[in-house]
mmCIF file of C-alpha atoms and ligand atoms in Angstrom:
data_model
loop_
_atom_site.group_PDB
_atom_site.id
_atom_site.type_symbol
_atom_site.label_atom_id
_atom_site.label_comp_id
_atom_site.label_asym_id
_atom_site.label_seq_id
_atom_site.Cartn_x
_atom_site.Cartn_y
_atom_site.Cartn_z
ATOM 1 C CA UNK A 480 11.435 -0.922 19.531
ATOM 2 C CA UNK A 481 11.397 -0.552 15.843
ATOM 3 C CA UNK A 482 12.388 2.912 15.020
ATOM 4 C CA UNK A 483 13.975 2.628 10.961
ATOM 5 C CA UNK A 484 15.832 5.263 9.743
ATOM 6 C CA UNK A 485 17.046 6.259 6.018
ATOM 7 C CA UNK A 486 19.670 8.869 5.742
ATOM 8 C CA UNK A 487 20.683 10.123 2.190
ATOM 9 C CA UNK A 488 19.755 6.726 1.206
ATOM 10 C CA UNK A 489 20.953 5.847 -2.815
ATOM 11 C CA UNK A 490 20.566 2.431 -4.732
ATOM 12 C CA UNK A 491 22.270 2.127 -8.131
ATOM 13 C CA UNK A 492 22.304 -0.898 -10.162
ATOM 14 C CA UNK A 493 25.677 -1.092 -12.697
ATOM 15 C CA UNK A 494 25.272 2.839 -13.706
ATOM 16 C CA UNK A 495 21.600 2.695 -13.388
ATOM 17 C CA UNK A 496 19.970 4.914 -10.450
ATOM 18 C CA UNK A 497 17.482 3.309 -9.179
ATOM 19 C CA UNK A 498 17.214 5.307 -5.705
ATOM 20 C CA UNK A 499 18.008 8.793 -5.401
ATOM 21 C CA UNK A 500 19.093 10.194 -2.424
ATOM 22 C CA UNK A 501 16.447 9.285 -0.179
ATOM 23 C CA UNK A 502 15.576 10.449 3.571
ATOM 24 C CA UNK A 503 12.902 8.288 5.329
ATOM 25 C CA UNK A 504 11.763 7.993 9.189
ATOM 26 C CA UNK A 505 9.414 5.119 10.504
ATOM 27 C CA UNK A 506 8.422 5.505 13.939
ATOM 28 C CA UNK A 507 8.129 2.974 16.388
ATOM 29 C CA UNK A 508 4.667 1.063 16.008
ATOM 30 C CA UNK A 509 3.796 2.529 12.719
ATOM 31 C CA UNK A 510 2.021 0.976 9.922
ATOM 32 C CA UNK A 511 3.669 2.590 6.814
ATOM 33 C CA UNK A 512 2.714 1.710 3.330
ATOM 34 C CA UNK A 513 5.274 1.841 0.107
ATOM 35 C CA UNK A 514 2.899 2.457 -2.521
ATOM 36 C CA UNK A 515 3.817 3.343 -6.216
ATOM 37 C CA UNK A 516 3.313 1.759 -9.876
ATOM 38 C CA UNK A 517 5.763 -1.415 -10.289
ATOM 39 C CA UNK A 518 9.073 -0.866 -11.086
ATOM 40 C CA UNK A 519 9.656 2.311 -8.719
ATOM 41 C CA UNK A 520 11.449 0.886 -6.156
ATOM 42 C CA UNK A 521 9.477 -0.601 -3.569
ATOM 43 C CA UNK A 522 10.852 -3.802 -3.350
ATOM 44 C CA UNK A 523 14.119 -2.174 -3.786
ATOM 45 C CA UNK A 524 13.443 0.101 -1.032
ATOM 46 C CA UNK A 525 12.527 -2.613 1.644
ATOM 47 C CA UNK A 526 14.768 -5.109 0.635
ATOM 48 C CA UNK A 527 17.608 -2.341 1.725
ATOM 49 C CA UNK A 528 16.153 -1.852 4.626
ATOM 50 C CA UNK A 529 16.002 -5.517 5.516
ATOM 51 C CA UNK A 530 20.191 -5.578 4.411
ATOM 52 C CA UNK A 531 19.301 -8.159 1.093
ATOM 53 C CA UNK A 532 20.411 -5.632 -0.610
ATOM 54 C CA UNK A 533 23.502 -3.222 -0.335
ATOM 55 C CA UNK A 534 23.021 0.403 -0.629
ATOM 56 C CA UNK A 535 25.368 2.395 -2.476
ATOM 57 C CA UNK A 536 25.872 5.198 -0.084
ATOM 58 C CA UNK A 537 23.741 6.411 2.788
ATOM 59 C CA UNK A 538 23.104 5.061 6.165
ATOM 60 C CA UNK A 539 20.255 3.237 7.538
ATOM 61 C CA UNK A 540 19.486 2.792 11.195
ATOM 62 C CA UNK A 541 17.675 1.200 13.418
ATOM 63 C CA UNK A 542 16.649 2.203 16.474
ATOM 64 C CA UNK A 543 19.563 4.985 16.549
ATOM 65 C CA UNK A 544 21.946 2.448 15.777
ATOM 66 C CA UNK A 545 24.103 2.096 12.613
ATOM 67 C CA UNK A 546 22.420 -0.691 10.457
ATOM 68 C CA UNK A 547 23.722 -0.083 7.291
ATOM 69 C CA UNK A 548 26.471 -2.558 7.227
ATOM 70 C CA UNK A 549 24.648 -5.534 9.103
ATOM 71 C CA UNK A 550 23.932 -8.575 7.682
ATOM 72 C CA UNK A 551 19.983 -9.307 7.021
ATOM 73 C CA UNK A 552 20.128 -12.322 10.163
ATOM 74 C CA UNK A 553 21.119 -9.446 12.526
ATOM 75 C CA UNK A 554 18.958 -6.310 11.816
ATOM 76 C CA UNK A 555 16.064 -8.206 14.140
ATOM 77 C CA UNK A 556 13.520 -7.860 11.426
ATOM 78 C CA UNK A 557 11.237 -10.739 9.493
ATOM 79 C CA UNK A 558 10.177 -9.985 6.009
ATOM 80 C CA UNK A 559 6.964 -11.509 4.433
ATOM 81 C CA UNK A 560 7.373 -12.466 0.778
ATOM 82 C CA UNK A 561 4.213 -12.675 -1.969
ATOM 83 C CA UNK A 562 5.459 -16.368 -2.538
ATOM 84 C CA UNK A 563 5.081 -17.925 0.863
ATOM 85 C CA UNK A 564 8.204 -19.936 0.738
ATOM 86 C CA UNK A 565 6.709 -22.783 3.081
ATOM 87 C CA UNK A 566 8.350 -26.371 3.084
ATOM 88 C CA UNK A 567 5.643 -28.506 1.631
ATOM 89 C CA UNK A 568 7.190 -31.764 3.616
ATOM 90 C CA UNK A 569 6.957 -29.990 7.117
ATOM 91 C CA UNK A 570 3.825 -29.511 9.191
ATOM 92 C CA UNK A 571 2.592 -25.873 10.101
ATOM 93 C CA UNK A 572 4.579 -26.132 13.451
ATOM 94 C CA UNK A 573 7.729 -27.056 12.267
ATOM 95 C CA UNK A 574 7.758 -23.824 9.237
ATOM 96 C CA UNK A 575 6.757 -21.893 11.900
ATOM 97 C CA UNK A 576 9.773 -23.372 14.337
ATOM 98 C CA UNK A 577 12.133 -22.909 10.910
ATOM 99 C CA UNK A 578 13.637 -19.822 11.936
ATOM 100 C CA UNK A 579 14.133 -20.449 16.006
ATOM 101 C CA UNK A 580 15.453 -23.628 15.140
ATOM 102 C CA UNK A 581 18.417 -22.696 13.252
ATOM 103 C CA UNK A 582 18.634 -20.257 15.560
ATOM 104 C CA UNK A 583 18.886 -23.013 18.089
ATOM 105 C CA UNK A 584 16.443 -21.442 20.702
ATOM 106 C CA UNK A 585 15.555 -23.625 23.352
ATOM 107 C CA UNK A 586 12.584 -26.149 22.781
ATOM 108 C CA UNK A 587 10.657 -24.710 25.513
ATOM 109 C CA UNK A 588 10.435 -21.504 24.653
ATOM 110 C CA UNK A 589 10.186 -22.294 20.822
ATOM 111 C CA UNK A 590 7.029 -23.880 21.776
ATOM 112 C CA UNK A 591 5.764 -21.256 23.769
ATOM 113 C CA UNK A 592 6.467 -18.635 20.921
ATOM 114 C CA UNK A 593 4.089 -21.070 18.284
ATOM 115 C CA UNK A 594 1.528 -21.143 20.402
ATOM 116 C CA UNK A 595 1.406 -17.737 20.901
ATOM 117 C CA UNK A 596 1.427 -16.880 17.556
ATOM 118 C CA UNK A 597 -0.708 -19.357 16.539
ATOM 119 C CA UNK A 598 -3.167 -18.424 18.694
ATOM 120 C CA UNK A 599 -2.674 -15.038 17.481
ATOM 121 C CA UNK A 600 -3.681 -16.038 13.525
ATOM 122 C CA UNK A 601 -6.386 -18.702 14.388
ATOM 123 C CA UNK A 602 -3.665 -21.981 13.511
ATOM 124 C CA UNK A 603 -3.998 -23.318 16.631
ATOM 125 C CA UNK A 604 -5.542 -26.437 15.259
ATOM 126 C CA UNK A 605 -3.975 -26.486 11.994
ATOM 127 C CA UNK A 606 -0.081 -27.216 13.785
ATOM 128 C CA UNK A 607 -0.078 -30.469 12.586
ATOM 129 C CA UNK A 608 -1.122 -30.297 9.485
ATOM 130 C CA UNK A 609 1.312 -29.754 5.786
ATOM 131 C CA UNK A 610 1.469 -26.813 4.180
ATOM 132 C CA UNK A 611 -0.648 -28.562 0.916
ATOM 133 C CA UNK A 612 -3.562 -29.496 3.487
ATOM 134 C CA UNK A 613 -4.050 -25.693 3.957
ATOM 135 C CA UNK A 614 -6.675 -22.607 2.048
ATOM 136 C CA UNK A 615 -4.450 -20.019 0.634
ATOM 137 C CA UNK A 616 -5.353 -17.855 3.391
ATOM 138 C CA UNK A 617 -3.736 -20.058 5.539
ATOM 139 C CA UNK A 618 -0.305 -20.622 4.284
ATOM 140 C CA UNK A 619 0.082 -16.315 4.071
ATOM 141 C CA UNK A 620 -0.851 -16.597 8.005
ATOM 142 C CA UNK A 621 1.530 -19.506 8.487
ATOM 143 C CA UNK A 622 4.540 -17.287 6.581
ATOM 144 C CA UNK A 623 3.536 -14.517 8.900
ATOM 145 C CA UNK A 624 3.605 -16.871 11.935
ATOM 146 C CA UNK A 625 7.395 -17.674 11.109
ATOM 147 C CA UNK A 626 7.896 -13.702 11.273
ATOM 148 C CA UNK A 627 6.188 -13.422 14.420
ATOM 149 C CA UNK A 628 7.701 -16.175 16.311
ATOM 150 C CA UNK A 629 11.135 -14.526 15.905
ATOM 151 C CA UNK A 630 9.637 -11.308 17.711
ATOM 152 C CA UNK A 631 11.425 -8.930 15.236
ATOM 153 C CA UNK A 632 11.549 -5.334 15.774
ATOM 154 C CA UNK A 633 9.733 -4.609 12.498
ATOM 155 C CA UNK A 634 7.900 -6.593 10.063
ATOM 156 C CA UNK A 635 8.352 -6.290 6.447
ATOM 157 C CA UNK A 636 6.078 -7.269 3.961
ATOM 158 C CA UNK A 637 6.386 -7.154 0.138
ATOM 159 C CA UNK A 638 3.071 -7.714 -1.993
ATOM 160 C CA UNK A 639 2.102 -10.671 0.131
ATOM 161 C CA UNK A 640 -1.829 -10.690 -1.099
ATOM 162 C CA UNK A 641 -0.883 -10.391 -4.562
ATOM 163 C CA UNK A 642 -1.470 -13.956 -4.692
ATOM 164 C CA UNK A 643 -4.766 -14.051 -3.494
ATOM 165 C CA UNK A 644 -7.941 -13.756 -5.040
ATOM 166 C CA UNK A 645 -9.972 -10.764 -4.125
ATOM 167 C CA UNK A 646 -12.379 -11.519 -1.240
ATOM 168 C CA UNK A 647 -9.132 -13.455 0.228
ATOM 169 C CA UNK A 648 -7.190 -10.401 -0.470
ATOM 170 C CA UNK A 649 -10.058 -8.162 1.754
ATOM 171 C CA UNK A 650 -9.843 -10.407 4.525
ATOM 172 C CA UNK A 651 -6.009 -10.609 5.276
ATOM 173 C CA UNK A 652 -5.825 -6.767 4.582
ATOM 174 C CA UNK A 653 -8.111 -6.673 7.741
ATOM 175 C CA UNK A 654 -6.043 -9.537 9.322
ATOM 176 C CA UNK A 655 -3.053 -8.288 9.203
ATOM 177 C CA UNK A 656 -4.429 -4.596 10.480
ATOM 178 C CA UNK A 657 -5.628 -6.755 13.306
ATOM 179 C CA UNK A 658 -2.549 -8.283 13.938
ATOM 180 C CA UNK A 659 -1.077 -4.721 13.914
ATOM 181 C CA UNK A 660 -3.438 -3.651 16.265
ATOM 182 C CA UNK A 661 -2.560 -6.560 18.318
ATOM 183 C CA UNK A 662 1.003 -6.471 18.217
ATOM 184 C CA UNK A 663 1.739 -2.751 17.982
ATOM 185 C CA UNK A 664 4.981 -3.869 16.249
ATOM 186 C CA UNK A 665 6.353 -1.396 12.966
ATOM 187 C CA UNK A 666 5.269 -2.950 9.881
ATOM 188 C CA UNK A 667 6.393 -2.235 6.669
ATOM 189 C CA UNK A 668 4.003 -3.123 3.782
ATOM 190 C CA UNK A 669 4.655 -3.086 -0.228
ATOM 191 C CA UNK A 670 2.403 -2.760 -2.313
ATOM 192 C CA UNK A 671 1.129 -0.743 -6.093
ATOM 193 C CA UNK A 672 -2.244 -0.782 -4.901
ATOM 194 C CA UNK A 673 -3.335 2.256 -3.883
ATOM 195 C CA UNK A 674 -6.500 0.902 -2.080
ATOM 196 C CA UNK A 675 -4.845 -1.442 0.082
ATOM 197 C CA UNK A 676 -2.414 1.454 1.068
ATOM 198 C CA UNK A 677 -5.345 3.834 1.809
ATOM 199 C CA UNK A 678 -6.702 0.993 4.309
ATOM 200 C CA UNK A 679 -4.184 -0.407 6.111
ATOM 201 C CA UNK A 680 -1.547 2.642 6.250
ATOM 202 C CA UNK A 681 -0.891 5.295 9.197
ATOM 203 C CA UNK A 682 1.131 6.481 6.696
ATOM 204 C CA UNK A 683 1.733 6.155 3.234
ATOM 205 C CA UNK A 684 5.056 6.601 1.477
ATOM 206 C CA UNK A 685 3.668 7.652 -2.454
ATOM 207 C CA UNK A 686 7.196 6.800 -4.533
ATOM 208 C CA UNK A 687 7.636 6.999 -8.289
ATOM 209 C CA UNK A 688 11.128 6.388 -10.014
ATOM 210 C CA UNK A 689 12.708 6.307 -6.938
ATOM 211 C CA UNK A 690 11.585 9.257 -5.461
ATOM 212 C CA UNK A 691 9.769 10.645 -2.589
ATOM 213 C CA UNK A 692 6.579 12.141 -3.950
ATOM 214 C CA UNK A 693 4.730 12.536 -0.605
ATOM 215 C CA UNK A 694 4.493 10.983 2.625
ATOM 216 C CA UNK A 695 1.201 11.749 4.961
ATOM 217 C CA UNK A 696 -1.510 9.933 6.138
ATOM 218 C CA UNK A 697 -3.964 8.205 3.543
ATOM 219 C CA UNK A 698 -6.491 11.125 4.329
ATOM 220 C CA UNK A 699 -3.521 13.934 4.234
ATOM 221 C CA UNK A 700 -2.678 12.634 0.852
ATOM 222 C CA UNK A 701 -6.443 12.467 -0.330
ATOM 223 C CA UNK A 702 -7.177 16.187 0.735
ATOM 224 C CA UNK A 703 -3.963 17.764 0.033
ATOM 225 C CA UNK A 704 -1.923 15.527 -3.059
ATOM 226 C CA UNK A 705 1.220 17.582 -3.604
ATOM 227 C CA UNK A 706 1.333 17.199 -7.008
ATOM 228 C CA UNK A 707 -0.224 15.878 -9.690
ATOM 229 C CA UNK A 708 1.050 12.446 -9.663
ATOM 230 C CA UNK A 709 -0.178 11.901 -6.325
ATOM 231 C CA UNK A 710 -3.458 13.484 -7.275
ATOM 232 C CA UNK A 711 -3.883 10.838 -10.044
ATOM 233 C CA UNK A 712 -2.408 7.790 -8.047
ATOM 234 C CA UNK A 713 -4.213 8.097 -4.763
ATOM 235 C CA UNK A 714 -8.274 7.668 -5.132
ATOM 236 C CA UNK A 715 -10.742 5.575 -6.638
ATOM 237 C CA UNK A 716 -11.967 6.368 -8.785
ATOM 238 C CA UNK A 717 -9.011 8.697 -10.129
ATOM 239 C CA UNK A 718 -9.423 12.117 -9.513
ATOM 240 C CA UNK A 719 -10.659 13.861 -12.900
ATOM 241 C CA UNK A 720 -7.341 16.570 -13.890
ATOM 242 C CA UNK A 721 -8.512 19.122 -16.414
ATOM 243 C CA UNK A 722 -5.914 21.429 -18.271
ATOM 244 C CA UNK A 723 -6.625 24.140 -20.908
ATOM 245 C CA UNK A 724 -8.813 27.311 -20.767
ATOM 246 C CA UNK A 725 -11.022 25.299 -18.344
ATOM 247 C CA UNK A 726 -8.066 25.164 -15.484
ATOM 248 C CA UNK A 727 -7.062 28.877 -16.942
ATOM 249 C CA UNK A 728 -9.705 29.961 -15.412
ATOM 250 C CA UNK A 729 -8.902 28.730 -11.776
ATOM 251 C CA UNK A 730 -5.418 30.460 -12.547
ATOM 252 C CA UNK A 731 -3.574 27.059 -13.168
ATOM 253 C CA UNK A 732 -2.372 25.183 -15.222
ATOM 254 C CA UNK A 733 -4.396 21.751 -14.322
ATOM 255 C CA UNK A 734 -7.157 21.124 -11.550
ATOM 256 C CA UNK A 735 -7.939 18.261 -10.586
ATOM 257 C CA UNK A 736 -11.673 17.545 -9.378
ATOM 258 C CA UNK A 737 -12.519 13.694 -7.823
ATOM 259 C CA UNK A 738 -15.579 11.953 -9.080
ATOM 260 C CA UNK A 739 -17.126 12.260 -5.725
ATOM 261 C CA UNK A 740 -16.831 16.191 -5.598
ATOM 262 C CA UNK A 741 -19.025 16.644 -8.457
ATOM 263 C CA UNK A 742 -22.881 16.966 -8.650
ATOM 264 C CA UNK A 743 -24.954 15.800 -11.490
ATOM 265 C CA UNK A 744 -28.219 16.965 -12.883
ATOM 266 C CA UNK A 745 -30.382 16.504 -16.195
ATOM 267 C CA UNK A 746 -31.183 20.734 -16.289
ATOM 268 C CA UNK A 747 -28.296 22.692 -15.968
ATOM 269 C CA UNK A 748 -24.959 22.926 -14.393
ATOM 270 C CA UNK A 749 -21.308 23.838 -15.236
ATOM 271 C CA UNK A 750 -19.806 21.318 -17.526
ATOM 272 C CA UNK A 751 -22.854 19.558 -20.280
ATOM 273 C CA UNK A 752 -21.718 15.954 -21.485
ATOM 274 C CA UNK A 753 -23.212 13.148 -22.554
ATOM 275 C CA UNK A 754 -22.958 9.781 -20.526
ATOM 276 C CA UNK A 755 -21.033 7.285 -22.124
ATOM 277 C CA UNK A 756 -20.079 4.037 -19.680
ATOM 278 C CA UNK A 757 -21.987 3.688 -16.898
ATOM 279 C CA UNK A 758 -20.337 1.507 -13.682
ATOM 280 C CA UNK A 759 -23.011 0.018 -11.773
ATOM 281 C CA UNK A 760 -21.766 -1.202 -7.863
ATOM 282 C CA UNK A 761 -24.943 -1.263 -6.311
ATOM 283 C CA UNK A 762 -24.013 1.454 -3.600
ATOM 284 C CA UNK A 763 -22.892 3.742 -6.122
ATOM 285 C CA UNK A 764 -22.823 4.295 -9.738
ATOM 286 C CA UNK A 765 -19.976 5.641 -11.459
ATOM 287 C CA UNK A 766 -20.988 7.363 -14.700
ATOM 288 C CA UNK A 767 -18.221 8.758 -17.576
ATOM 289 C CA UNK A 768 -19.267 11.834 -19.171
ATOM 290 C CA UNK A 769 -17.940 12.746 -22.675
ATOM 291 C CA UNK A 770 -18.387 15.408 -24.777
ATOM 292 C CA UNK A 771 -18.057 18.139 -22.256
ATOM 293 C CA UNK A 772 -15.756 20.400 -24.230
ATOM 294 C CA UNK A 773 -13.254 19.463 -21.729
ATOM 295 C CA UNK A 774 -10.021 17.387 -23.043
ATOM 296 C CA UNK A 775 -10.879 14.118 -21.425
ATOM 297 C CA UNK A 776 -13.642 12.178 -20.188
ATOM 298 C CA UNK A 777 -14.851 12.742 -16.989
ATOM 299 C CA UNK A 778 -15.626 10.245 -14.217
ATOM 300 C CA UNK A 779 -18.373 11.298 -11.739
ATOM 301 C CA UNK A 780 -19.855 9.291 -9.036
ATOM 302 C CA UNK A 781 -23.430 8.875 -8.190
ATOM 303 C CA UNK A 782 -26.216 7.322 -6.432
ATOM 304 C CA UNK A 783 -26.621 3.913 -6.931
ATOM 305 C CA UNK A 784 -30.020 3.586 -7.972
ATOM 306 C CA UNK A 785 -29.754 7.366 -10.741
ATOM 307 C CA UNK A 786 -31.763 7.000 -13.800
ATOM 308 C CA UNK A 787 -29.825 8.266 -16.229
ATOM 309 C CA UNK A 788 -28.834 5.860 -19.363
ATOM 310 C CA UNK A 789 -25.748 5.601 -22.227
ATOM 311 C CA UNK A 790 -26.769 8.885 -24.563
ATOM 312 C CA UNK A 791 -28.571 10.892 -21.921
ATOM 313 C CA UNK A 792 -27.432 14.558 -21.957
ATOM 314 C CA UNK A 793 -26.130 15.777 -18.181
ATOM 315 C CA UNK A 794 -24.884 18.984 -16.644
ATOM 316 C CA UNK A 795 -21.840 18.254 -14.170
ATOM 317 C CA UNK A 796 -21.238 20.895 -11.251
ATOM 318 C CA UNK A 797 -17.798 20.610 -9.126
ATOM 319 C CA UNK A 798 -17.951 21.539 -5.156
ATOM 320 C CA UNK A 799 -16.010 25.045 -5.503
ATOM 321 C CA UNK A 800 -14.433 24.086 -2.821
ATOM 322 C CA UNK A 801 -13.123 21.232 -3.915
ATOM 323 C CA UNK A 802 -11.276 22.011 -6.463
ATOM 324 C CA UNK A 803 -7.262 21.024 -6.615
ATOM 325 C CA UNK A 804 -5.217 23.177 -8.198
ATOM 326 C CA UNK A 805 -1.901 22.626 -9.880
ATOM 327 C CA UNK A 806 1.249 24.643 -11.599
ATOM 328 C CA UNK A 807 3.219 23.880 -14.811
ATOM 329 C CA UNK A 808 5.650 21.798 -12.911
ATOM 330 C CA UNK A 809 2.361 19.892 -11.733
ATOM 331 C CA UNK A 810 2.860 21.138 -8.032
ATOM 332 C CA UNK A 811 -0.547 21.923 -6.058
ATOM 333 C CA UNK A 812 -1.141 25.867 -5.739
HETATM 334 N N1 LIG B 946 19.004 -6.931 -9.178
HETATM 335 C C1 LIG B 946 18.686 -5.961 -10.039
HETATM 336 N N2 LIG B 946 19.486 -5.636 -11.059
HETATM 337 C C2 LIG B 946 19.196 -4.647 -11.925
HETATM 338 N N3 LIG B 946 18.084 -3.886 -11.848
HETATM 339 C C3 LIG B 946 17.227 -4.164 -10.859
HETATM 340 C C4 LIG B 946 17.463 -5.208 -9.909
HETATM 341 N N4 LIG B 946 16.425 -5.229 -9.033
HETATM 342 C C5 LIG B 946 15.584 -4.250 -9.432
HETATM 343 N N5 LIG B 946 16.063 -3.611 -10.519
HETATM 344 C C6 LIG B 946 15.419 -2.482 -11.204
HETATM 345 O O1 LIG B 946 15.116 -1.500 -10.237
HETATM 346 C C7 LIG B 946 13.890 -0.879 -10.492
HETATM 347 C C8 LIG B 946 12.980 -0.999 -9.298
HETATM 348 O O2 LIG B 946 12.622 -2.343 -9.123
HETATM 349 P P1 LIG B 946 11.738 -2.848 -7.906
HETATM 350 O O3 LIG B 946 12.299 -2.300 -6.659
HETATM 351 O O4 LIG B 946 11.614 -4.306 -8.027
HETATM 352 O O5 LIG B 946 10.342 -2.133 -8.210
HETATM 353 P P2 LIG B 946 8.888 -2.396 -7.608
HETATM 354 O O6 LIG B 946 9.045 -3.324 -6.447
HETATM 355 O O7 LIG B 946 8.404 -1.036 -7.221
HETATM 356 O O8 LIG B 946 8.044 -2.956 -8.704
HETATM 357 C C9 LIG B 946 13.332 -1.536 -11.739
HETATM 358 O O9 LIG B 946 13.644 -0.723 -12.844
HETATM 359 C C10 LIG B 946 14.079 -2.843 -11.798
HETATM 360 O O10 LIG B 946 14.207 -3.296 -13.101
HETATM 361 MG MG1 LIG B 947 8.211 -5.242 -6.104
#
């Protein structure tokens, strides 16, 4: 079981508020993602939750039971750091045993446990080996072994490929869904970017200064943002937010129109601009359009192999249907 709850949940540091009263549930076997810019509270958020950190008032439980006063050792969870905190002198098998062993489980079954997770993140032929004798892919997948081996009601995990260079970073995203997959255990993951929550989440938890701004599922919070923040934060590229007469028109006060929503031409269309940067990945092509008469640039995505070139007049068309809308408060219409 790893049901976590957060009830009226508030962090302050000194006078500083640096959780607002927050309400939060994570179901049993859910992947849920933390995702915000740094400095809004993720780390804050989880390390409450894992009891490293006090709250100031509110109530967290687990699995229906009062948690919020139990020390980190008892909550039955295993948090992953970004540094992997492995003891260089000690082979894979004994930083795996770390935890069981001051826990003093029997040999036996701390064996069996190793295996098994060893098995489970391809190390069974790396147990005897040090830390230092091990790819960087490795040593995260020997710090999550020590969290699986203690067969913790929820995994916590803050930044842990931040570390990693990015075709590493691709491949233990898709490890550690596996291992999700595999071990149908909660898991909560950290993280500011907003790719890596739209991939590995069930759902996403978008937070900025402390607060709430939406939780959904990465594809909930791609079709329907709640606001304006989320608009901008969740996508890639950003979504494209227009204010002025332009949004007038729509009856709002800013829409918001993603790259991949728009259709280009060289004859005619909605919005003329001249292409400035173009972004060449092969698959697609991301062009940005200037001059439109519009207050920014805007960012439209195309076909890989489009012939247009830096000076080249185009005519931009948005799906009408695909248009986000939002108030002066920045709240979707
Ligand atoms: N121990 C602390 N003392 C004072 N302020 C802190 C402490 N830990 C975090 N903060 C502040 O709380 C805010 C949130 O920090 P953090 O949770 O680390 O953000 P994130 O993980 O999203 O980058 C930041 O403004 C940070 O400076
Ligand atoms: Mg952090």
């Amino acid at each position: 079981m790893g049901t976590i709850t957060l009830d009226k949940v508030t962090k302050s540091f000194g006078a500083v508020q640096v959780i607002p009263p927050l309400d939060l549930t994570i179901g049993d076997g859910e992947f849920v993602v933390f995702v915000g810019p740094s400095g809004c509270g993720k780390s804050t958020l989880l390390r409450l939750i894992a009891g490293l950190e006090d709250v100031t008032s509110g109530e967290i439980r687990i699995d229906g039971r009062n948690a919020t006063e139990t020390p980190p050792a008892k909550r039955g969870l295993a948090m992953v750091f970004q540094s992997y905190a492995l003891y260089p002198h000690m082979s894979v098998r004994k930083n795996i045993a770390f935890p069981l062993r001051m826990a003093g489980m029997d040999k036996a079954e701390q064996d069996r446990r190793i295996e098994a997770a060893a098995k489970v993140l391809n190390l069974s032929d790396y147990l005897d080996r040090r830390p230092g004798q091990l790819s960087g892919g490795q040593r995260q997948r020997v710090a999550i072994g020590r969290a699986i081996v203690r067969e913790p009601a929820a995994f916590l995990f803050d930044e842990p490929l931040s570390n990693l260079d990015a075709a590493l970073r691709v491949n233990m995203r898709l490890e550690i869904s596996e291992l999700h997959n595999t071990l149908e255990t909660t898991m909560i993951y950290v993280t500011h970017d907003q790719v890596e929550a739209m991939t590995m989440a069930d759902k996403i938890v978008v937070l900025r200064a402390g607060n709430i701004e939406q939780v959904g599922s990465p594809l909930e919070l791609y079709r329907n943002p709640r606001n304006v923040f989320v608009a901008g934060f969740i996508g890639s590229p950003k979504m494209n937010l227009i204010d002025g007469a332009e949004a007038a028109k729509h009856d709002a006060k800013t829409i918001g129109v993603r790259p991949e929503h728009m259709s280009i031409s060289t004859t005619d269309g909605q919005w003329r601009g001249v292409v400035g940067v173009s972004e060449h990945l092969g698959s697609d092509t991301f062009l940005h359009v200037h001059d439109t008469g519009l207050a920014d640039t805007l960012t439209v995505r195309c076909d890989g192999e489009i012939g247009v070139h830096h000076g080249d007049a185009v005519y931009l068309t948005p799906q009408p249907d695909k248009i986000h809308r939002f108030d002066e408060a920045g709240l979707r219409l």
